[in-house]
XYZ file of C-alpha atoms in Angstrom:
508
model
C -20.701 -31.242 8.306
C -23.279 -28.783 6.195
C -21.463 -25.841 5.705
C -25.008 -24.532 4.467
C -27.498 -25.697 6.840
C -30.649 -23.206 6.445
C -31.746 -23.033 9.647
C -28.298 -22.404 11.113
C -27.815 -19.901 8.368
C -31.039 -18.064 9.629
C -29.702 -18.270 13.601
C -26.012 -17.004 12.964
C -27.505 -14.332 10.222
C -29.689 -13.261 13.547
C -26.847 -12.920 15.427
C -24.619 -11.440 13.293
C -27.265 -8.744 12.736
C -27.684 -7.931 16.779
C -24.094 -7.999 17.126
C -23.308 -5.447 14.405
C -26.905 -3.660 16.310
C -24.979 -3.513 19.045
C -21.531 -1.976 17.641
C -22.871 0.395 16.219
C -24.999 1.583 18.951
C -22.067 1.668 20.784
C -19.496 2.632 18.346
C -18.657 6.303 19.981
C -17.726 4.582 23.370
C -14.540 2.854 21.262
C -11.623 5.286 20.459
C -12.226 6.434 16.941
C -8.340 5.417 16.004
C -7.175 2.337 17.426
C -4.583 2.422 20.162
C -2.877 -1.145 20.184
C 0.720 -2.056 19.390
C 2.089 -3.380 16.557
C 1.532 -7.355 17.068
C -0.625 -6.964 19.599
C -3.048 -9.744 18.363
C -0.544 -12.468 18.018
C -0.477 -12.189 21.663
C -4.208 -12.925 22.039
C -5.369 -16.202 19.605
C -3.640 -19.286 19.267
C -0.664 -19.937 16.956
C -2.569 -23.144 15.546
C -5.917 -23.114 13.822
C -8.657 -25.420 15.463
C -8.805 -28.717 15.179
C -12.329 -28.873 16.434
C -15.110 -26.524 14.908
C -16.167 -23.707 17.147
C -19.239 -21.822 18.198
C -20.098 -18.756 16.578
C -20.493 -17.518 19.867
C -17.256 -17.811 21.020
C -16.347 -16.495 17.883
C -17.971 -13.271 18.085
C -17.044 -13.176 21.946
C -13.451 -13.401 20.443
C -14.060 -10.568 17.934
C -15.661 -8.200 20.821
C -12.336 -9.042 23.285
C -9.787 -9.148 20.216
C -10.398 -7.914 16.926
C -12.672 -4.226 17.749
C -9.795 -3.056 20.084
C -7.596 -3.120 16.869
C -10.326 -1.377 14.405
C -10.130 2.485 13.099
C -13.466 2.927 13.451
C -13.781 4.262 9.931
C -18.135 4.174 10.395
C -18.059 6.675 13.662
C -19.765 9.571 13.698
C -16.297 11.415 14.715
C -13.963 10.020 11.930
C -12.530 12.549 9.602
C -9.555 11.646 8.264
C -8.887 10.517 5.062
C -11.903 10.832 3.287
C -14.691 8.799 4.269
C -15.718 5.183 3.514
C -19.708 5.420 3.816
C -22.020 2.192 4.468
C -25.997 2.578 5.000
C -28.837 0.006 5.563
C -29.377 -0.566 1.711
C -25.608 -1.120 1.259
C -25.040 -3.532 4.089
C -28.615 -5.225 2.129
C -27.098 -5.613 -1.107
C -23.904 -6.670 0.086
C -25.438 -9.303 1.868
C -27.856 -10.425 -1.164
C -24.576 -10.020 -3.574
C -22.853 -12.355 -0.914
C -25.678 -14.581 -0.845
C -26.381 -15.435 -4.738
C -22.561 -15.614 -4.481
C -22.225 -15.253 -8.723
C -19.271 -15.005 -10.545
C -20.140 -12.750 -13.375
C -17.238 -12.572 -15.468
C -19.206 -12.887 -18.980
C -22.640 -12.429 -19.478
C -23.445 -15.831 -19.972
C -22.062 -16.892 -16.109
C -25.070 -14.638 -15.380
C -26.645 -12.339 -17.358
C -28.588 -10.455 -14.343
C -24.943 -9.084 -13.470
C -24.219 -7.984 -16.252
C -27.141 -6.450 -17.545
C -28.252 -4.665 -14.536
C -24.663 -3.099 -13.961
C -24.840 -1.493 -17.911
C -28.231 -0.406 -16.361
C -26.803 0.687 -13.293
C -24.057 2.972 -15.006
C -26.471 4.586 -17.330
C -28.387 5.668 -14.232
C -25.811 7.017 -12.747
C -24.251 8.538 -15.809
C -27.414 10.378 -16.277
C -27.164 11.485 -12.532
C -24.261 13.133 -13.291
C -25.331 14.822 -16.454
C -22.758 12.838 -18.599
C -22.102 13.206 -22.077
C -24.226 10.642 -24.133
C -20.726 9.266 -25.487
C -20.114 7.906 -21.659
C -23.522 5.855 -21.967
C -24.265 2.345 -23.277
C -25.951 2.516 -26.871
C -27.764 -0.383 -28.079
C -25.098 -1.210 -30.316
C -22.722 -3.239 -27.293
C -19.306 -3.494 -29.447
C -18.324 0.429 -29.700
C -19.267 3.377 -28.362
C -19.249 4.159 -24.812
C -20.385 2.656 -21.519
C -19.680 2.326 -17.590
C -17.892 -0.714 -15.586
C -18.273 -1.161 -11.565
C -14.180 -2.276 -10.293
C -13.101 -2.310 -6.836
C -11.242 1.053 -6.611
C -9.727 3.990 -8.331
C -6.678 2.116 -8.279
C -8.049 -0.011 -10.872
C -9.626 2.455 -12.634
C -6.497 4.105 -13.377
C -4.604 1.006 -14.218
C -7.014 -0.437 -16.889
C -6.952 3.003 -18.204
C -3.400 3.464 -18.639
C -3.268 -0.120 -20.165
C -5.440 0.933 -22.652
C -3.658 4.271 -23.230
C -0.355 2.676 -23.230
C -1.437 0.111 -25.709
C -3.269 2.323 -28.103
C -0.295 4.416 -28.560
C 1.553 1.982 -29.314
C -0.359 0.570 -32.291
C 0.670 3.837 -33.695
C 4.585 4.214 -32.980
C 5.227 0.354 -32.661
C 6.213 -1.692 -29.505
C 9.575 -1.051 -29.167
C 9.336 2.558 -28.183
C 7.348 2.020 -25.166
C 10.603 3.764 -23.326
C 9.520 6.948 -25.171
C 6.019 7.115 -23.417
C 5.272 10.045 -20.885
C 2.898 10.058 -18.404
C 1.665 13.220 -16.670
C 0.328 14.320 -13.712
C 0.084 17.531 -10.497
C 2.150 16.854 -6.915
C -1.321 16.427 -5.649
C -2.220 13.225 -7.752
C -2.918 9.940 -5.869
C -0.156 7.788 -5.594
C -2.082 5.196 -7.062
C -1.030 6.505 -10.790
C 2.559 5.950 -9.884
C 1.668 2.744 -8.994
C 0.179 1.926 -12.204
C 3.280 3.583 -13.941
C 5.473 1.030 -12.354
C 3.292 -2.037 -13.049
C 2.949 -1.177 -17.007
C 6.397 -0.407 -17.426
C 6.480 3.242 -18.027
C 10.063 4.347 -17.161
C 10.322 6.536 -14.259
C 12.177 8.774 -15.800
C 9.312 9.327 -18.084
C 6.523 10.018 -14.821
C 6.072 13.821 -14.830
C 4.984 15.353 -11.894
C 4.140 19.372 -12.646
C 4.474 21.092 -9.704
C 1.311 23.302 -8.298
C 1.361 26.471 -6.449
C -0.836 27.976 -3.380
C -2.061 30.604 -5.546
C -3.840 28.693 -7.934
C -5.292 26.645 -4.817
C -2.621 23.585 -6.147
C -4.709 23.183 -8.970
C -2.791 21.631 -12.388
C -2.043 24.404 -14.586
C -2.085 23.445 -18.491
C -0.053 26.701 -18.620
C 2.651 24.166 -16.675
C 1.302 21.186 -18.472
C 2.151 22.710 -22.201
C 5.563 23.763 -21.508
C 6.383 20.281 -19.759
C 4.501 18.383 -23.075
C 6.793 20.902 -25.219
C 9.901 19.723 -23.567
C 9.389 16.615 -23.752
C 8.315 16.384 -28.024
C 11.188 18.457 -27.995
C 13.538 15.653 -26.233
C 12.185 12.379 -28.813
C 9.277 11.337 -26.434
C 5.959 10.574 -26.978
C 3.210 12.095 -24.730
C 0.388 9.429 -23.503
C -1.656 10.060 -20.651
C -2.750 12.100 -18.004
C -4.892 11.861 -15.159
C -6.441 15.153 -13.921
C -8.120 14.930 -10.875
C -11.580 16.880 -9.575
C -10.835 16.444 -4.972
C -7.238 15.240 -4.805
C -6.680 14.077 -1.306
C -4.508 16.437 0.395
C -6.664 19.546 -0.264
C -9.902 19.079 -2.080
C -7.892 20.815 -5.556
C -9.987 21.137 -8.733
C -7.870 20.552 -11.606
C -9.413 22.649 -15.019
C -10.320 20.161 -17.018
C -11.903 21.661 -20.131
C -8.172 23.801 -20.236
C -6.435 20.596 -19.887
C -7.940 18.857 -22.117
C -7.717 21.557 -24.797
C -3.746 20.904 -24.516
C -4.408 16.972 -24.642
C -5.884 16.713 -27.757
C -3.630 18.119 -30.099
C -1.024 15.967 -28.959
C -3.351 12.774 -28.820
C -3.010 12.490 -24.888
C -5.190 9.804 -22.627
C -6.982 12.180 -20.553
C -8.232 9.968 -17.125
C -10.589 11.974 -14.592
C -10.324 10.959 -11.424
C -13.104 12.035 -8.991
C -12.978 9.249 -6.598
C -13.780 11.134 -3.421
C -15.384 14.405 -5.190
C -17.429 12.470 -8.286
C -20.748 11.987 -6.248
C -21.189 15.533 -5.368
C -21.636 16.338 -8.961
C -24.780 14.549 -8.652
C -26.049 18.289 -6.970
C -26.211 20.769 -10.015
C -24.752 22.650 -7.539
C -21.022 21.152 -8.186
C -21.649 19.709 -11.755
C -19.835 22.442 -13.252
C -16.264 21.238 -11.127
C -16.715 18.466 -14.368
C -17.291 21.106 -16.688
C -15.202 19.162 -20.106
C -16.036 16.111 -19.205
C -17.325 15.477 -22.806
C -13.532 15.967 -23.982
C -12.135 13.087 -21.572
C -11.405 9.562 -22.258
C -12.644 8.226 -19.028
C -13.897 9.429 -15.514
C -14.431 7.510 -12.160
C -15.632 7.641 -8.838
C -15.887 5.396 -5.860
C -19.367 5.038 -4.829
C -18.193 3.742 -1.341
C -16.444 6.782 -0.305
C -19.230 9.191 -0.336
C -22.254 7.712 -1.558
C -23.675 4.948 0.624
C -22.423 2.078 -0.903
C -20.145 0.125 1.570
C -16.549 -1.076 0.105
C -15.796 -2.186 -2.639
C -17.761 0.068 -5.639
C -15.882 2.245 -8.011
C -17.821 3.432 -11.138
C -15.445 3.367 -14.398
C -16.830 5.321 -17.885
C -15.441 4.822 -20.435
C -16.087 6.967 -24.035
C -14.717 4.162 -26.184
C -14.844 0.436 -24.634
C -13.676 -0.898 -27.789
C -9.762 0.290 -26.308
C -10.130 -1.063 -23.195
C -11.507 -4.572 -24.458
C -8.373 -4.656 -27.020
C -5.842 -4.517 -23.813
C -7.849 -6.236 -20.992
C -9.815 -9.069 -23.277
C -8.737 -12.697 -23.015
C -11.132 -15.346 -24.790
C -9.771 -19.149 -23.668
C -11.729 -22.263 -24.952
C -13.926 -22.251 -21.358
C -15.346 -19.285 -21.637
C -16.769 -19.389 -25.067
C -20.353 -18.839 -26.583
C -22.478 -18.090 -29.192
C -24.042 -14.562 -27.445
C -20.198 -13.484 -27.152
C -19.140 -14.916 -30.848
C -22.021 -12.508 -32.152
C -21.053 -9.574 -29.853
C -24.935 -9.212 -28.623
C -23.703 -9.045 -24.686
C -21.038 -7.463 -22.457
C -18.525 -9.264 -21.351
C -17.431 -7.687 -18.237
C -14.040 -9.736 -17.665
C -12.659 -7.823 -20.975
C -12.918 -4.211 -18.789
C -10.478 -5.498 -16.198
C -7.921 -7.342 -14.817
C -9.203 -9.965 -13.031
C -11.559 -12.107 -14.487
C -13.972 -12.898 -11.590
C -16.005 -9.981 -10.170
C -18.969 -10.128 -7.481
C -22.487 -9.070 -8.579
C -21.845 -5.065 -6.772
C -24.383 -3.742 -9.441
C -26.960 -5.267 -6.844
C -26.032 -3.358 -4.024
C -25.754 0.196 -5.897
C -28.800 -0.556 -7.418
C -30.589 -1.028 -4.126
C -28.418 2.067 -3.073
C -30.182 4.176 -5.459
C -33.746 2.805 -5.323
C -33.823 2.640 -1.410
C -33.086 6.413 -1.292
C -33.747 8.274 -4.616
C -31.832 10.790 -6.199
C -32.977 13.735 -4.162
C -32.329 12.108 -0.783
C -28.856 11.473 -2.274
C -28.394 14.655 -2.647
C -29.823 15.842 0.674
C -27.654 13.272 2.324
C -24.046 15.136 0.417
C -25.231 18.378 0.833
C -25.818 17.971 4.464
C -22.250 17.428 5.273
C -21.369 19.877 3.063
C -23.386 22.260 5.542
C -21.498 20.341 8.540
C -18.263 21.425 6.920
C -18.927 24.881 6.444
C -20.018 25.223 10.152
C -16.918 23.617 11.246
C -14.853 26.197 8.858
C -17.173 28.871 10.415
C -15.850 27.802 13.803
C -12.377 28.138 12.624
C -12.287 31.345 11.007
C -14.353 32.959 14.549
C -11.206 31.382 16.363
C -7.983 33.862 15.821
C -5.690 31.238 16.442
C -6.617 29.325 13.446
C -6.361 29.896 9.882
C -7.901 28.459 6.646
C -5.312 26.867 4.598
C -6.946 26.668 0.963
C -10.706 27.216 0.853
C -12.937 24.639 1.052
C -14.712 22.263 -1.103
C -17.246 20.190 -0.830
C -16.823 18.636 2.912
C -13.062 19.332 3.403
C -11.984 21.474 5.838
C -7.938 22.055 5.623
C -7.142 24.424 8.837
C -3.923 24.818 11.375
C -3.026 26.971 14.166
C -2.190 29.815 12.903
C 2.189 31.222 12.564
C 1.076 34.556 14.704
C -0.781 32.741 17.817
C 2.629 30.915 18.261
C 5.343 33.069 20.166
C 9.152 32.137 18.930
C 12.077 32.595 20.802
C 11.220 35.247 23.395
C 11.917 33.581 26.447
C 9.297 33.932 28.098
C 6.632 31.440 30.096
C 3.948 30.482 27.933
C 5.691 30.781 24.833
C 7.805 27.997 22.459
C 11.220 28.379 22.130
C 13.032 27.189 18.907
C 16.000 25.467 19.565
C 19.008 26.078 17.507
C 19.178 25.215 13.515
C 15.449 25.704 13.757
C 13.477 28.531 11.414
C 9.721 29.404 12.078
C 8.445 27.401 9.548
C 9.339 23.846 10.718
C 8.917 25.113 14.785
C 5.010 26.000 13.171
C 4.589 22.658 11.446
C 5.965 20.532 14.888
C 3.232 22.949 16.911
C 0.350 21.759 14.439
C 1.632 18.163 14.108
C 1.422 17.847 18.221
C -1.864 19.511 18.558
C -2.895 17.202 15.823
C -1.023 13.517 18.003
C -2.995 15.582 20.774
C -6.762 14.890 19.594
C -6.084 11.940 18.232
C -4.577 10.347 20.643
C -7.631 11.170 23.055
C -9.765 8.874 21.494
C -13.233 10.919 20.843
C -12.095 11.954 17.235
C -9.877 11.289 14.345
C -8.515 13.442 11.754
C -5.629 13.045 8.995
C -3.124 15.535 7.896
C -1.161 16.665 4.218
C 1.541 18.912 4.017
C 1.243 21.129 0.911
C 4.056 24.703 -0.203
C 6.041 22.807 3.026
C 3.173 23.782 5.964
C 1.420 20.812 7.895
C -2.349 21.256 7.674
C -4.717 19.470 9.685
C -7.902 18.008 7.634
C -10.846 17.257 8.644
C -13.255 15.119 6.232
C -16.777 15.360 7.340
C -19.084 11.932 5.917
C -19.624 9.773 7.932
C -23.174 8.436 7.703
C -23.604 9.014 11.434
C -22.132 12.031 11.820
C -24.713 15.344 12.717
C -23.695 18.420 13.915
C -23.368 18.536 17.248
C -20.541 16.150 16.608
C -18.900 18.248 14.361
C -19.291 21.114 17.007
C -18.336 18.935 19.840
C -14.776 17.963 17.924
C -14.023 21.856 17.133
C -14.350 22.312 20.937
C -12.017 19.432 21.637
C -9.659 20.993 19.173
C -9.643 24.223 20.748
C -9.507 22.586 23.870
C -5.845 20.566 22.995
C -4.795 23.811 21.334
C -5.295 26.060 24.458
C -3.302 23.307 26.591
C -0.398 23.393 23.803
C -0.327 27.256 23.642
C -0.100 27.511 27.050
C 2.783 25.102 27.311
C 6.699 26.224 26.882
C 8.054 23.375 24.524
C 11.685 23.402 23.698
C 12.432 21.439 20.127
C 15.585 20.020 19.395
């Protein structure tokens, strides 16, 4: 057996290529959201590995019969929901060369390449953004500030609270870790409560501020003050926050210059998460939704939601490195060396919590260079366009409403309370069945008509429920989609919505 035999390297390579050709010329014949049972692939391979090595044909005939049917087809041009994972040429590319060198960079020494060309990889970027020069590597490698690539937000937020946790504290001592608070809106990723859990931040002490319709469920630092007060007032020691520039329900811009302004005088981690939002601000356009970004402690995006870089890329900035290292920074007997003893290099393992990480500085840096910053920027703004002709299409439509207004390339929408007819008794109409009020008979109407297109196949869209209404969103881009697909899913819409009207529905 070669498990690397070149010229069968160069034949399967080949045909992995065609047969990804061929998905993806194909890839709006497939239901957008998969429509298989749960288990339904134990059914179809053996219980027992193979004794016997097998063909990669028969392999790849297995993954066309098998393994597609049971794929969200997250790269179609008519995926919406969520917010989207974007791949391009240049991304597959440097995925595939990253795969290929197959490095382990966890200190500059196990390759220097890695780690060099990611500190020159986050500078580029952090100049793309217009950030602060305390977010960008100096020449002097053991303080100041600097940028890190992880896998996700997720991770982002946890080495973040580490270090926050951990830097307070060194100031009020280790055994009053129960007095810690953490902060954040009803619209913050789930991933911070996550974090919460896993570095032992009492639940009790998790603060979730409520946010209202009328300031578009933006955090107020009106609400953030009063809950800070309450708590100094109570013994406990504020710590972090994470503000957020896109959350996920609704797009909501959390003020972060205001926020921050609270922060620092009580000597509060302030985390910025712009994980779907962050590479719009590369358009001057939207920089200023990152207005007081010069007063945070860190900031991240992922660069494979919305910036051609396929899965896994988030960018991590940090303003003082120095914290992070003291948290995340192991140094065992294997690992050591004179460039790290005299502090001349990065050492990437210290800004995380693994200690191996894949060489993804390649494929963003063959992200930017294949395309350049202004096709970037074409390439956001254009679905930005897409989703203000889809909200155009909603607003012409009187059975439809607007839920919050939309940013970026977000569109939050719903059928409208008046185009639904309650309790009249007549054909054509709904009637609400008893212990029922017109809010939840409203929500049921917009959560079928949503089950309704997606369960057709040709398009797929997510919901949130935000001030207790369901709203349907729709996230346009996907790197395929153009506009006549965004037209031809508002017609399906409108299509399912005219059949639901139409129908008298009794709910129980």
């Amino acid at each position: 057996m070669n498990p690397l035999d070149l010229e069968e390297f160069k034949r399967q390579g080949y045909m992995m290529i065609d047969f990804l050709t061929d998905y993806y010329k194909n890839i709006e014949k497939y239901p957008v959201l998969s429509k298989v049972e749960p288990n339904y692939l134990a059914k179809k391979l053996p219980s027992s590995p193979p004794f016997q090595p097998e063909s990669i044909e028969s392999i790849l005939e297995d993954v066309q019969q098998h393994i597609i049917p049971g794929i969200t087809h997250w790269m179609s041009p008519n995926y919406y929901a969520y917010f989207p994972s974007s791949g391009s040429t240049a991304g597959f590319v440097g995925e595939m060369l990253s795969n290929g060198f197959n490095v382990v960079g966890f200190n500059w020494l196990s390759s220097p390449a890695a780690t060099e060309l990611e500190t020159i990889v986050m500078n580029w970027l952090g100049k793309m953004l217009n950030l602060p020069k305390c977010f960008i590597f100096s020449s002097n490698f053991e303080c100041g500030g600097g940028g890190v690539l992880l896998g996700t937000t997720c991770e982002a937020i946890l080495c973040t609270l580490v270090a926050a946790r951990d830097e307070k504290l060194s100031q009020i001592g280790k055994e009053n870790i129960g007095k810690l608070v953490v902060y954040c809106s009803d619209q913050t990723h789930s991933a911070l409560q996550k974090a919460t859990q896993i570095v032992g931040i009492h639940a009790q002490n998790f603060r979730v501020i409520k946010t209202k319709g009328s300031n578009f469920f933006a955090l107020s630092h009106e609400s953030f003050l009063s809950t800070i007060l309450l708590d100094v007032e109570n013994g406990l020691v504020p710590c972090y926050l994470c503000a957020t520039v896109g959350t996920t329900a609704t797009n909501a811009i959390d003020p972060i210059k205001l926020l921050c302004n609270v922060a620092k005088d009580y000597d509060i981690w302030v985390h910025v998460d712009a994980a779907y939002a962050g590479s719009a601000c590369i358009c001057p356009e939207f920089r200023h939704y990152i207005d007081g970004i010069e007063d945070v402690n860190s900031f991240s995006f992922n660069a494979h939601k919305w910036f051609l870089t396929n899965l896994a890329c988030c960018c991590l900035w940090v303003k003082d490195h120095s914290v992070l290292r003291k948290s995340l920074s192991t140094y065992p007997e294997f690992l050591q060396n004179i460039n790290s003893d005299l502090k001349e290099v990065i050492d990437y393992k210290d800004w995380q919590i693994p200690l191996s990480r894949k060489f993804n500085s390649l494929k963003l840096w063959i992200v930017i260079r294949s395309y350049g910053v202004e096709n970037l920027k074409k390439f956001l703004r254009n679905h930005v366009e897409m989703a203000k002709t889809f909200e155009g299409l909603v607003r012409k439509d009187e059975r439809f409403e607007i839920v919050v207004p939309t940013r970026f390339a977000l569109v939050c929408f719903r059928i409208s309370p008046s185009a639904i007819n309650i309790d009249n008794g007549s054909e054509g109409c709904y009637y609400i069945g008893k212990n029922m009020n017109d809010g939840y008979l409203v929500n049921e109407v917009n959560r079928k008509l949503l089950d309704s297109v997606n369960g057709c196949g040709k398009a797929y869209m997510t919901h949130c429920e935000v001030d207790g209404a369901f709203v349907i969103r729709c996230a346009i881009g996907s790197t395929l989609t153009e506009e006549h697909h965004v037209n031809m899913t508002w017609k399906l819409v409108q299509e399912h919505a005219s059949f639901l009207l139409g129908k008298k529905i009794e709910f129980r």
